[in-house]
Coordinates of C-alpha atoms in Angstrom, one line a residue:
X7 CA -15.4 0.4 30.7
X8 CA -15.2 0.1 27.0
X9 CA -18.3 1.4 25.2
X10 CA -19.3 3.4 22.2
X11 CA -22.4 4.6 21.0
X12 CA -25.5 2.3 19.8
X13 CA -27.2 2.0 16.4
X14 CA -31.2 2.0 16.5
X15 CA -31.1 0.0 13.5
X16 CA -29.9 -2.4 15.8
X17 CA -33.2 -2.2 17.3
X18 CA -32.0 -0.5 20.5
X19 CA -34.1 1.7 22.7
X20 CA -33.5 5.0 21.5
X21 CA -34.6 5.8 24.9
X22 CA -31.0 6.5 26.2
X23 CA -29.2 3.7 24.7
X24 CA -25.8 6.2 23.9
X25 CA -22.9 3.6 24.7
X26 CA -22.5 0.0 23.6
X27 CA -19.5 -1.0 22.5
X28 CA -16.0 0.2 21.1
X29 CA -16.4 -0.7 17.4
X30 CA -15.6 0.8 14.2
X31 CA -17.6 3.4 13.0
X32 CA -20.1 1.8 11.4
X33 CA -21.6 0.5 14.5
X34 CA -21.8 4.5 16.0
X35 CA -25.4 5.2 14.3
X36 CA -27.2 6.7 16.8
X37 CA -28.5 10.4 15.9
X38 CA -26.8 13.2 17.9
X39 CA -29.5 15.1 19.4
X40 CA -28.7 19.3 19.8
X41 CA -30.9 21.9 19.4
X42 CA -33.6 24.1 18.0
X43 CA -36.6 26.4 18.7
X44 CA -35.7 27.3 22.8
X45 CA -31.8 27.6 21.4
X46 CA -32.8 30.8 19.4
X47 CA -33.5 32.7 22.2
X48 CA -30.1 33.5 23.6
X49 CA -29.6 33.8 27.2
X50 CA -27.4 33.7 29.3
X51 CA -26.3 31.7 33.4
X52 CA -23.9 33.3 35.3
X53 CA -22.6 32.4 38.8
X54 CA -19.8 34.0 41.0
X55 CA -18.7 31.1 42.6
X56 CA -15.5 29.7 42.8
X57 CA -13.9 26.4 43.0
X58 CA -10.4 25.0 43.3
X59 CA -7.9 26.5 40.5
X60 CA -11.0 28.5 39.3
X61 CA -9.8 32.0 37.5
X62 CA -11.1 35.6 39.0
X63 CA -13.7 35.7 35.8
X64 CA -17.4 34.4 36.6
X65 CA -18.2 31.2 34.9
X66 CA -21.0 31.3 32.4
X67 CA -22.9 30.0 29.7
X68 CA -24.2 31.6 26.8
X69 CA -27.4 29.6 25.5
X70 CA -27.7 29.3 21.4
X71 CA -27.6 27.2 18.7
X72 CA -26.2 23.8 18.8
X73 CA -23.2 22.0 16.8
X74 CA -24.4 20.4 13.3
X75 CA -25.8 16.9 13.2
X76 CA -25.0 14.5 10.3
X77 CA -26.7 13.8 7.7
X78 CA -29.8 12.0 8.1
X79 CA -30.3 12.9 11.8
X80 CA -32.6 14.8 13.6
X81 CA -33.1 16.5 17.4
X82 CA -35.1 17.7 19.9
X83 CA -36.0 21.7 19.2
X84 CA -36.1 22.3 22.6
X85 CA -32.4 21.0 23.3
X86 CA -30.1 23.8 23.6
X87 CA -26.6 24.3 23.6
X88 CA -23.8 26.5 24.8
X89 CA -20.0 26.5 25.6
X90 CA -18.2 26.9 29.2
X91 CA -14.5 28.2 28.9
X92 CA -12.1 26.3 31.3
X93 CA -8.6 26.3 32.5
X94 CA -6.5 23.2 30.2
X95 CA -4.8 22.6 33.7
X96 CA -6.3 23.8 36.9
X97 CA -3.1 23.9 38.6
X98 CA -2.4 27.2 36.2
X99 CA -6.0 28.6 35.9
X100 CA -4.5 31.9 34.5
X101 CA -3.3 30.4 31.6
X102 CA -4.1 28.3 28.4
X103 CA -8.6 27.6 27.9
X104 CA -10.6 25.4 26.4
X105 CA -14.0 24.9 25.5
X106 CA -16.9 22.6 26.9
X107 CA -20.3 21.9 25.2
X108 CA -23.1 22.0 27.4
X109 CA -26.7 21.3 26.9
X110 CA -29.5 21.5 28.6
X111 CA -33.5 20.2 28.3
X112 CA -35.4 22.3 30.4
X113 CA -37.9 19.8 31.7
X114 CA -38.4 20.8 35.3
X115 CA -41.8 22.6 36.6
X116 CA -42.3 25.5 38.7
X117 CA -42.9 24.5 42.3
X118 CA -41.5 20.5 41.8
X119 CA -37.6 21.5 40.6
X120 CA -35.0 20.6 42.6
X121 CA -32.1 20.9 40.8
X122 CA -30.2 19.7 37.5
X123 CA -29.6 16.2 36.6
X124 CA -26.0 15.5 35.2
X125 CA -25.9 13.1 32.5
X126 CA -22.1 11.2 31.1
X127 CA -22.5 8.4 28.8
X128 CA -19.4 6.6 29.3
X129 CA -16.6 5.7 26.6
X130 CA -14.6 6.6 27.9
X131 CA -14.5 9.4 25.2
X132 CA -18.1 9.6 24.5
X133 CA -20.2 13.0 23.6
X134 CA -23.5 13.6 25.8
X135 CA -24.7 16.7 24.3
X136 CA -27.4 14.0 23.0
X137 CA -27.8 12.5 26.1
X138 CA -30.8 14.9 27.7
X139 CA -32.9 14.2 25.1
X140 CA -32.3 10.0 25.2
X141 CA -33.0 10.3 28.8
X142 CA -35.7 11.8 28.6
X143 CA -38.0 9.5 26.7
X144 CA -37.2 6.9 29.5
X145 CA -37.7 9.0 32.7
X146 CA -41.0 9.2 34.4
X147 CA -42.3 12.6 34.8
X148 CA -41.9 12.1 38.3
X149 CA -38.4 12.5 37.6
X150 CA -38.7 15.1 34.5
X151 CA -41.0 17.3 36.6
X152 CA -38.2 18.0 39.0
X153 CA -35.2 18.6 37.1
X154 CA -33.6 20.0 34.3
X155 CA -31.4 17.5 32.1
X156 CA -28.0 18.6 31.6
X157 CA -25.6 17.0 29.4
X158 CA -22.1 18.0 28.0
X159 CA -19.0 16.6 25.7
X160 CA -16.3 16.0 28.5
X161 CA -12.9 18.0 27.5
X162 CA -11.5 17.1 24.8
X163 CA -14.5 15.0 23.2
X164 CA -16.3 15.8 20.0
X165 CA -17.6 19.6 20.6
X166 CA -15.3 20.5 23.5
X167 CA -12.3 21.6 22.1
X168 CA -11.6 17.5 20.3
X169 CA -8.6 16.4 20.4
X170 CA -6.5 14.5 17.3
X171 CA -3.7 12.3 17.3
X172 CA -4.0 12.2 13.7
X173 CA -4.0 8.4 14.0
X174 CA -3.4 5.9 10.8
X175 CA -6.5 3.7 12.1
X176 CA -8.7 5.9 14.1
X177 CA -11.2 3.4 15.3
X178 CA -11.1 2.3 18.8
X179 CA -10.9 -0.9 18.0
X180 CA -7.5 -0.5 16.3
X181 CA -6.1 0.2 19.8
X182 CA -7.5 -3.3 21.4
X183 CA -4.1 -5.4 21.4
X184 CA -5.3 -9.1 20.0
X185 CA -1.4 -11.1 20.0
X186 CA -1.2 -12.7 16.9
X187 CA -2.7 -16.8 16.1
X188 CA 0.1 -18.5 17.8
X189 CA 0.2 -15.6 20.8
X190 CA 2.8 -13.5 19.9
X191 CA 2.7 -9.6 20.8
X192 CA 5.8 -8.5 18.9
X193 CA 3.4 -6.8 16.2
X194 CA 1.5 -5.0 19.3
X195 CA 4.0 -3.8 20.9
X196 CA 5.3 -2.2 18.4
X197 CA 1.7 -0.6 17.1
X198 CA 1.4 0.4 21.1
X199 CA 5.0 2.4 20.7
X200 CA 4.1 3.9 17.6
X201 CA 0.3 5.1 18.8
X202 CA 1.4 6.6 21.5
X203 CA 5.0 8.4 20.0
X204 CA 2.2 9.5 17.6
X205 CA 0.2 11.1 19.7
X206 CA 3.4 13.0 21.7
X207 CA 4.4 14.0 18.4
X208 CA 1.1 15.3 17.5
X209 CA -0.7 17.0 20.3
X210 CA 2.2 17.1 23.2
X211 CA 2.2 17.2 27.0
X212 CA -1.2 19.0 26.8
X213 CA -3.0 15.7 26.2
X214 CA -1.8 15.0 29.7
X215 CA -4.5 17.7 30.9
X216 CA -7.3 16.1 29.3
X217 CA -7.8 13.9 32.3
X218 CA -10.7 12.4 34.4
X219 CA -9.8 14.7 37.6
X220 CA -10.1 17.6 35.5
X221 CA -13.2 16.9 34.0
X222 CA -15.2 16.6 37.5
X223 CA -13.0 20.1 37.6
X224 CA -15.4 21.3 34.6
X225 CA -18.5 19.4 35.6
X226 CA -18.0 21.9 39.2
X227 CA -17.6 24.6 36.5
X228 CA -21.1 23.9 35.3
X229 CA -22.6 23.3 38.3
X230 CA -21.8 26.9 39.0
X231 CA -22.6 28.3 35.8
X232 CA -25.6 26.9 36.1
X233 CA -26.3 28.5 39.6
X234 CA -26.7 25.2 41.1
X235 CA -25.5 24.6 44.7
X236 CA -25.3 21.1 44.1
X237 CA -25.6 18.4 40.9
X238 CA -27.1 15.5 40.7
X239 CA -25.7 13.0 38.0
X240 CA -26.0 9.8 36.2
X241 CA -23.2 7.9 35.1
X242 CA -22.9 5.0 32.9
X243 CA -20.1 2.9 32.4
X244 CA -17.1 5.1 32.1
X245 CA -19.3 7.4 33.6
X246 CA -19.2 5.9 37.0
X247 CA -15.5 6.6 37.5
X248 CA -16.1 9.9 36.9
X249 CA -18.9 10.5 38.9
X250 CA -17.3 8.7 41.9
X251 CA -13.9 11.7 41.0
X252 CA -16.7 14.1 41.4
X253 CA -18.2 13.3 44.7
X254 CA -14.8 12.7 46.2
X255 CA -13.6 16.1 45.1
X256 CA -16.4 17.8 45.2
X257 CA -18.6 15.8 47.8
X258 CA -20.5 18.9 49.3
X259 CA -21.7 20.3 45.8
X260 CA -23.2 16.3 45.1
X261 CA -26.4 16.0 45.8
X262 CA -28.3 12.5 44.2
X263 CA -25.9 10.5 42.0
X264 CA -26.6 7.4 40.3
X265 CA -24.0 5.2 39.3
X266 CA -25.1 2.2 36.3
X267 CA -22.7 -0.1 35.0
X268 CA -19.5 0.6 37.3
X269 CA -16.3 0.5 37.3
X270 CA -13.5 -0.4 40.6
X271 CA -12.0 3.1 41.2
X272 CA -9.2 1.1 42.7
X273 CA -8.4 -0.6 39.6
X274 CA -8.1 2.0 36.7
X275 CA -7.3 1.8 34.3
X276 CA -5.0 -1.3 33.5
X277 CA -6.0 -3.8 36.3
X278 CA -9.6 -3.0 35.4
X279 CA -9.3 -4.3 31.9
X280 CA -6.8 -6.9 32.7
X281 CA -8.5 -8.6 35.5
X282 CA -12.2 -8.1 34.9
X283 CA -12.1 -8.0 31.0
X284 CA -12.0 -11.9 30.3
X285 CA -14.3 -12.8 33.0
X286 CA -17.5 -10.1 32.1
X287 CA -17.0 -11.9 28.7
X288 CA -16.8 -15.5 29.9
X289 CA -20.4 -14.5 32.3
X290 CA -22.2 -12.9 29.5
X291 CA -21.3 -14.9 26.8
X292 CA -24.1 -18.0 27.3
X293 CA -26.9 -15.9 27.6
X294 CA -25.8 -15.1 23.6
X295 CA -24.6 -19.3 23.0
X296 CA -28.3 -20.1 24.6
X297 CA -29.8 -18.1 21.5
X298 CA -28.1 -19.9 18.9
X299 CA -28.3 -23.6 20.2
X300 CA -32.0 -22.6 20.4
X301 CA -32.2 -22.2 16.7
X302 CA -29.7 -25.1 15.7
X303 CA -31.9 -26.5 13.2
X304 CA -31.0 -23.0 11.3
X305 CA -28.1 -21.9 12.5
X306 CA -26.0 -24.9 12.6
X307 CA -23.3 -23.3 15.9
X308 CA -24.4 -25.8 18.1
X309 CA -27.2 -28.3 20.0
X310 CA -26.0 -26.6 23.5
X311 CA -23.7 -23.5 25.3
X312 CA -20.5 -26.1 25.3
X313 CA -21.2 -26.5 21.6
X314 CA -21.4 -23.1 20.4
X315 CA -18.6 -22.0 22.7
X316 CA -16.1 -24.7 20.8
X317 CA -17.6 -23.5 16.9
X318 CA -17.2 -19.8 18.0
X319 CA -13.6 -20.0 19.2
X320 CA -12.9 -22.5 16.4
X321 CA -14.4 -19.8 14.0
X322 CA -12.1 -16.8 15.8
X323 CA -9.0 -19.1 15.5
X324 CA -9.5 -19.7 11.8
X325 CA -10.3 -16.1 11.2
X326 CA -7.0 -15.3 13.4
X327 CA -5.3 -17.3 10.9
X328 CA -6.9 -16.3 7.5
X329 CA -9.0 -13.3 7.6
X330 CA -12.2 -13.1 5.0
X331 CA -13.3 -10.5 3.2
X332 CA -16.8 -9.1 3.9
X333 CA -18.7 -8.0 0.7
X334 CA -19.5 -4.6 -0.3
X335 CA -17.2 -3.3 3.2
X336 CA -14.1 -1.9 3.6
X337 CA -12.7 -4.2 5.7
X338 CA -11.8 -7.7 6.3
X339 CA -13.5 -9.9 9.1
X340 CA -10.6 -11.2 11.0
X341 CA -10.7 -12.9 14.6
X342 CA -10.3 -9.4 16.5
X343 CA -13.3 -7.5 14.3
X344 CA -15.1 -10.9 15.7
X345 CA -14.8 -10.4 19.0
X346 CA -15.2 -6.7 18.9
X347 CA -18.8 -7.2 17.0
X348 CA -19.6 -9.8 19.7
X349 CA -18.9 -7.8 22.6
X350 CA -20.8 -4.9 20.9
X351 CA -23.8 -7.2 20.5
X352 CA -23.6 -8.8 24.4
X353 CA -24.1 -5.6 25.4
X354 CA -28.0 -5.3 24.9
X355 CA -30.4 -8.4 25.5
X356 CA -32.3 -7.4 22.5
X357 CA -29.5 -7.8 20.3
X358 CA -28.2 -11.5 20.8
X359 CA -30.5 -12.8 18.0
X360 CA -28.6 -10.2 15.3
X361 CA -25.5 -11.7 17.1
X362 CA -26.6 -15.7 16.9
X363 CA -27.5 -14.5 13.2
X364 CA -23.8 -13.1 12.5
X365 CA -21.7 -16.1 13.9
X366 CA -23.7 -18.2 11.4
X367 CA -22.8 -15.8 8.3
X368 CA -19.2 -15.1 9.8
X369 CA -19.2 -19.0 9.9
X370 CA -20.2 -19.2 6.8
X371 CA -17.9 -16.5 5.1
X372 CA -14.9 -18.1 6.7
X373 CA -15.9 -21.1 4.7
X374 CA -16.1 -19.0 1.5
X375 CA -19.9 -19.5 0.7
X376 CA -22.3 -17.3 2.3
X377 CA -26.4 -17.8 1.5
X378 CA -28.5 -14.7 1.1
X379 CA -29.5 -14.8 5.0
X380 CA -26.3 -14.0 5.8
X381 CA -25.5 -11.3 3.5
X382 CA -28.6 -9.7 4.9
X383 CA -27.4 -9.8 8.4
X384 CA -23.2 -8.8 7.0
X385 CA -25.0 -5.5 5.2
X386 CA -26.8 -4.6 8.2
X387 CA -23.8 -5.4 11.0
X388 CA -21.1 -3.2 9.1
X389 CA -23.3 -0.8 6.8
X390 CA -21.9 2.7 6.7
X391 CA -23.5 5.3 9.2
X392 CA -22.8 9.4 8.7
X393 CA -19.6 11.0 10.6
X394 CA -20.8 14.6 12.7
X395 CA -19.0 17.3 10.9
X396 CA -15.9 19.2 12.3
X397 CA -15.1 15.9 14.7
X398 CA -11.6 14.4 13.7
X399 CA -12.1 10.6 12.4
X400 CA -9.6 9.5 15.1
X401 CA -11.1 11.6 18.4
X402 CA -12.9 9.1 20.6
X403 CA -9.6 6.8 19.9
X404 CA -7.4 9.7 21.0
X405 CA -9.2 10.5 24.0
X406 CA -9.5 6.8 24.6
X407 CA -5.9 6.8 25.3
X408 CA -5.8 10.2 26.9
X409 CA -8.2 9.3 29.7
X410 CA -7.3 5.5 30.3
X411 CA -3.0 6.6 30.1
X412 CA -3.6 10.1 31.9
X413 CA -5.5 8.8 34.8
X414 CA -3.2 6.4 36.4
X415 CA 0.6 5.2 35.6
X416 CA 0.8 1.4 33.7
X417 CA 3.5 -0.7 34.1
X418 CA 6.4 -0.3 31.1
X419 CA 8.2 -3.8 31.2
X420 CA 7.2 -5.5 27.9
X421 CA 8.2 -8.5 28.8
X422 CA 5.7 -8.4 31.7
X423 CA 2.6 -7.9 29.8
X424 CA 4.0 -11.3 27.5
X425 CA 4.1 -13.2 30.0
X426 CA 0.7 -12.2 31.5
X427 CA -1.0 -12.2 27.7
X428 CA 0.3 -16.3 28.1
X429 CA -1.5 -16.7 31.2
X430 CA -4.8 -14.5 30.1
X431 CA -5.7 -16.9 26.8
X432 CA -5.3 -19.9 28.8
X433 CA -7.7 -18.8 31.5
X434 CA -10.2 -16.5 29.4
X435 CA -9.9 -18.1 25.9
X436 CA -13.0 -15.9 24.6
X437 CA -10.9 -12.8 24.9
X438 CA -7.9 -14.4 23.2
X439 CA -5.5 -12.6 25.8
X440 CA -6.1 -9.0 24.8
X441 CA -7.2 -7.7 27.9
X442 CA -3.4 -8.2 29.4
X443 CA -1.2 -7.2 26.7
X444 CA 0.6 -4.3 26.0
X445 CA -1.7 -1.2 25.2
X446 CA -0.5 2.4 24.1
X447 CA -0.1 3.4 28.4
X448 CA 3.1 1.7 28.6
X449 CA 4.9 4.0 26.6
X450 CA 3.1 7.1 27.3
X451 CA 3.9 10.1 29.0
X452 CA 3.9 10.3 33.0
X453 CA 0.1 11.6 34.5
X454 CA -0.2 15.2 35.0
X455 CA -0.9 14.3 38.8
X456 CA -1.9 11.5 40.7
X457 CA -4.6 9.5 40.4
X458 CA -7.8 10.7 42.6
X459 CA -8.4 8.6 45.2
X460 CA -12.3 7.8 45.4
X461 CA -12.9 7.9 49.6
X462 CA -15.8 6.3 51.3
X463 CA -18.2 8.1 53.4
X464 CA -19.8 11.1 53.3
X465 CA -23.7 11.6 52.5
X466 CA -25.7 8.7 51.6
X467 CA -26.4 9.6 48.0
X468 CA -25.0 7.2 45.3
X469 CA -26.9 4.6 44.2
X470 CA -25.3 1.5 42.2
X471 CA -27.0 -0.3 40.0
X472 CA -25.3 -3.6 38.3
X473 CA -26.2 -6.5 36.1
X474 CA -25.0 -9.4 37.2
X475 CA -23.9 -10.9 33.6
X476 CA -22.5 -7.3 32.2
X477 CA -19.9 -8.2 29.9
X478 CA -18.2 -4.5 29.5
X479 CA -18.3 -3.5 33.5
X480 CA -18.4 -6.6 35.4
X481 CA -19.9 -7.3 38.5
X482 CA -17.6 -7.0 40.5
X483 CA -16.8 -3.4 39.6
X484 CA -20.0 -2.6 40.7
X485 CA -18.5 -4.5 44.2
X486 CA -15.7 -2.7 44.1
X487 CA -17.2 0.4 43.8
X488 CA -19.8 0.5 46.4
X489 CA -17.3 -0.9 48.8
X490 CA -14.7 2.1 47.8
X491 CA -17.9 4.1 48.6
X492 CA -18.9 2.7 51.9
X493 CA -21.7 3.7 53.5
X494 CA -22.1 6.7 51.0
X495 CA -23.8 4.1 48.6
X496 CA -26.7 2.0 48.5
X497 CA -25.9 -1.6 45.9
X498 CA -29.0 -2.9 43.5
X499 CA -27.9 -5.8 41.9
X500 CA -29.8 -7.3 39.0
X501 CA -29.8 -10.7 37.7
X502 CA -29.6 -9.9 34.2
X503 CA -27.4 -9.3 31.3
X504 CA -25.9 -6.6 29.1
X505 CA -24.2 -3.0 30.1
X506 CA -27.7 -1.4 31.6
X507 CA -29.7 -1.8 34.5
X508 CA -32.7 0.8 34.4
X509 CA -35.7 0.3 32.3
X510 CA -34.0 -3.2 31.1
X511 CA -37.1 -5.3 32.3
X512 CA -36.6 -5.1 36.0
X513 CA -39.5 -3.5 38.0
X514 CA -37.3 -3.5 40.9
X515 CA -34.5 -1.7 39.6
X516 CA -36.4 0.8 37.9
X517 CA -38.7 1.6 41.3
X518 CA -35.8 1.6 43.2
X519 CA -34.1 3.9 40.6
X520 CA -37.2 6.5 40.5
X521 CA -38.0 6.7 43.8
X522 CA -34.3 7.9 44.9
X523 CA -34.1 10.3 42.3
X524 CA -37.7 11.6 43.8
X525 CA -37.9 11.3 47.2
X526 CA -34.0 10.8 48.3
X527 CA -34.6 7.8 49.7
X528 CA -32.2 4.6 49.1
X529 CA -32.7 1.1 50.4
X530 CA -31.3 0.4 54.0
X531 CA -29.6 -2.6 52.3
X532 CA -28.2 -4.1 49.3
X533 CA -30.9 -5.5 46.5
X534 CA -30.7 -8.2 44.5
X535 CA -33.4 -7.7 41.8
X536 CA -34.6 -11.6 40.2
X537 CA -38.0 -10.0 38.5
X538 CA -36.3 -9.7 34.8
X539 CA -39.1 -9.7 32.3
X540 CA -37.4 -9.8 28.7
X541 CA -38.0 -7.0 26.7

C-alpha cells in the first residue's frame, strides 16, 4: 500500500521504478519526466461521451507544455502534457471543478494500435505524469507498438489541482504511528487528533471528494477525452485498488488491466495495514538479514538471519530510547526513521546491500563512533534531493490521509487500537506495533459515500501479478484480490521479493506479462513463477 517514489542513485531501474517506499523527502529523487518538442504543437481530444454525473460540456484535452521539473532533472521531449477539468463531486457535476494532469507518450504505430495503456504508480498519493516515459524503457515494442502510454496525477496529487493541509511535518512518514519505547500511544493519539483537526480546519469537507471512487470517475473522464471506447491500465501497489474501483464501476469501458503488487479490496484501508503490515515485513525481512550475515566479517550484525534479527531490533530499541544524530542532516535517526529506511530499502532486491550497509553505520552511530564507511553510506541514504516547484511540501502526506480516511470508515474507540497496538508488537516485533495503532482516520470526517464494492466476474481481463516476499503489499493481498475478482482474473505468483513483479528477473512473469497485453490471452490457471534470476 505504502510507497513513495525511488531514487536512481539508489541504483534502481529507472526503467519504471516510480514507488518505493513512504520516506522523507530525501529518499523521493527520481526525475519527473513531462514534456517537450511534440508538446509545442498544441492540439487538442475531444469526445461527446458521457458517463455517470458527467456535466452537458464535452470532455477534452488541450495538448501543450508540461509542469516544471526540479532542478537537475530532465524528460522525455516527446512527453506531452495537458489538463482535464472535472466535477470535485460527481454527485453535483454542475457545480465546483478541478483540474487533472494528463500525459501522454505517443508510442503506438499505424496499423498495430489498439488502444491506450493507463499507467497509476501507487502511493497512495503519487504523481504519474512521469510514468509514460519510465514505462516505456521497460516495455517491449511488442507492447509499445500497440499503444499509446497515458499517465496522469490522480485528483488532488501534485499537478492536479494539490491539495495542502499545511501540515507541521509534511513527510509521510510523520503520519506512521510508532507508540513510544515502553508502548505507549498517548503521544500518537494526540498527533492523530491534531493532523486530522488540521486538515478540517485547513482545506474542509472538500477533502472528502478527493477520493478513490472518484478518481476511476476521472480516469472514465480521460478515457473519453481521449476517444477511447475502452482503457487498458497498469496499476501498482496503491494502484491496484484503484484499478479494481475502475473495472467494477466502469467494467464495459476496461479492456486489458494489469494489476502488480495488490492490495485486498475487502480490507481498505485500516485492516489492510493492520493485518498484513507486520507480516509483509516479517516475510521480506531475511532475504535483507541473509545479506548482512553474508558479509559478517565486515559488518559485524550477525553470523546468521536469527542473529541479525536480535542486533536489528536491539538497534531499533536503543534508538527508540535515545535517538542519534546523523551528521550533516536535518534530522535525528530514531527507531521509526529506522524502520521507515528499512522498509524503503526491502522494497527492491538490488538495494539490500545499501540496506546491510546502513544497519552497520546506524549501529555504529547509535554507539557514538562512526568510521568513514559509514558516513559514506549516512550521506548517500539521507542526502537532499530537489522539491518540483508549485507542489506544497506536505501534499503526498495530505492526500495520504485523504485517500486512506475518505475511502472507507475506521473505527474511533481509542482505547481499541491500544489494546490492539499491545497485541501487534508482541506478534510482529519488526514493525514495533505501528501498523495497529491509532492513525489520523479515527478522527476524521465521515466518507463522502460508501466504499465501492470491487465485484467478481465479468470479462476475463485482469491479470495479477505478486511477489511472494513483498514487504509493502503482501501476498496475500494479491489472494484477496484475485479472489474478490473471481473468474475476471488470472493469478501469477512469483517467488521473489520486493514491491514489483515484471522485469524483476522472472522470465515467467514477464512472458506472461507481454503476451496478455499483446495477444489478450491469460493463463487458464494460476502461476507460480520459481525462475528468479537476480538482477
Amino acid at each position: 500500500m505504502t510507497a513513495t517514489r525511488s531514487s536512481t542513485k539508489y541504483g534502481y531501474p529507472r526503467g519504471r521504478r516510480l514507488a518505493t517506499a513512504l520516506l522523507v523527502p530525501t529518499l523521493a529523487g527520481t526525475a519527473l519526466v513531462a514534456c517537450g518538442a511534440e508538446a509545442q504543437g498544441t492540439q487538442t481530444t475531444k469526445v461527446a461521451g458521457r458517463s455517470a454525473g458527467e456535466t452537458t460540456r464535452d470532455a477534452k484535452i488541450t495538448w501543450g507544455t508540461c509542469p516544471a521539473l526540479a532542478d537537475g532533472q530532465t524528460r522525455d521531449p516527446h512527453l506531452a502534457c495537458g489538463t482535464l477539468e472535472v466535477p470535485l463531486d460527481y454527485q453535483n457535476p454542475g457545480g465546483t471543478k478541478i483540474d487533472v494532469a494528463v500525459s501522454r507518450l505517443s508510442t503506438a504505430k499505424p496499423g498495430k494500435r489498439r488502444g491506450v495503456l493507463l499507467l497509476n504508480p501507487g502511493g497512495p498519493a503519487l504523481g504519474g505524469l512521469d510514468m509514460p516515459e519510465t514505462m516505456a524503457s521497460t516495455l517491449p515494442k511488442s507492447v509499445l507498438n500497440r499503444y499509446d502510454l497515458i499517465g496522469f496525477d490522480p485528483r488532488g496529487v501534485e499537478h492536479s489541482t494539490p491539495q495542502s493541509c499545511g501540515l507541521k511535518d509534511p513527510t509521510v512518514t510523520g503520519l506512521f504511528p510508532y507508540p513510544a519505547a515502553d508502548g505507549s500511544i498517548t503521544k500518537n493519539v494526540a498527533i492523530a487528533e491534531a493532523d486530522a483537526k488540521q486538515c478540517a480546519d485547513t482545506v474542509g469537507k472538500n477533502l472528502r471528494y478527493y477520493n478513490t471512487a472518484n478518481t476511476a470517475r476521472d480516469m472514465d473522464r480521460i478515457r473519453q477525452a481521449l476517444g477511447e471506447k475502452k482503457i487498458s491500465y497498469w496499476g501498482q501497489s496503491y494502484g491496484t485498488y484503484l484499478g479494481a474501483v475502475y473495472r467494477s464501476l466502469f467494467q464495459n469501458h476496461t479492456d486489458r488491466m494489469i494489476l502488480e503488487g495488490n492490495v485486498d479490496p475487502t480490507k481498505v484501508w485500516a485492516d489492510q495495514v493492520a493485518d498484513t503490515w507486520g507480516k509483509g515485513m516479517a516475510d521480506r525481512f531475511p532475504d535483507a538479514a541473509r545479506v548482512a550475515a553474508a558479509q559478517n566479517s565486515t559488518l559485524k550484525l550477525g553470523k546468521n538471519v536469527a542473529q541479525v534479527t536480535h542486533t536489528y531490533l536491539t538497534l531499533a530499541d536503543r534508538l527508540d530510547r535515545t535517538p542519534a544524530a546523523i551528521p550533516g542532516a536535518s534530522v535525528s535517526l530514531d527507531g521509526a526513521l529506522l524502520r521507515n529506511m528499512t522498509y524503503a530499502l526491502l522494497l527492491h532486491n538490488n538495494t539490500l546491500p545499501v540496506l546491510a550497509k546502513f544497519w552497520k553505520a546506524a549501529d555504529d552511530l547509535s554507539h557514538g563512533s562512526t568510521t568513514a564507511a559509514d558516513a559514506a553510506v549516512l550521506k548517500e541514504v539521507f542526502a537532499d534531493t530537489p522539491s518540483s516547484p508549485g507542489i506544497p511540501a506536505d501534499n503526498q502526506a495530505t492526500m495520504f490521509m485523504a485517500l486512506t480516511c475518505g475511502d472507507a470508515e475506521w473505527p474511533h474507540d481509542v482505547d481499541g487500537y491500544a489494546t490492539r497496538t499491545t497485541a501487534d508488537r508482541e506478534k510482529w516485533p519488526l514493525t514495533a506495533g505501528m501498523p495497529a495503532n491509532i492513525w489520523a482516520c479515527a478522527f476524521w470526517n465521515k466518507p463522502a459515500e460508501a466504499t465501492v464494492k470491487v465485484v467478481p466476474g465479468g470479462p476475463r481481463n485482469t491479470l495479477i501479478l505478486q511477489n511472494r516476499r513483498d514487504n509493502a503489499t503482501p501476498w496475500e493481498g494479491g489472494v484477496g484480490l484475485h479472489k474478490a475478482l473471481g473468474d475476471g482474473s488470472a493469478f501469477v505468483g512469483v517467488d521473489n521479493g520486493g514491491h514489483y513483479t515484471y522485469n524483476e528477473g522472472s522470465t515467467c512473469a514477464d512472458k506472461t506479462t507481454v503476451g496478455f497485453l499483446t495477444t489478450g490471452r491469460l493463463p487458464g490457471k494460476d502461476v507460480y513463477c520459481t525462475d528468479v534470476t537476480r538482477k
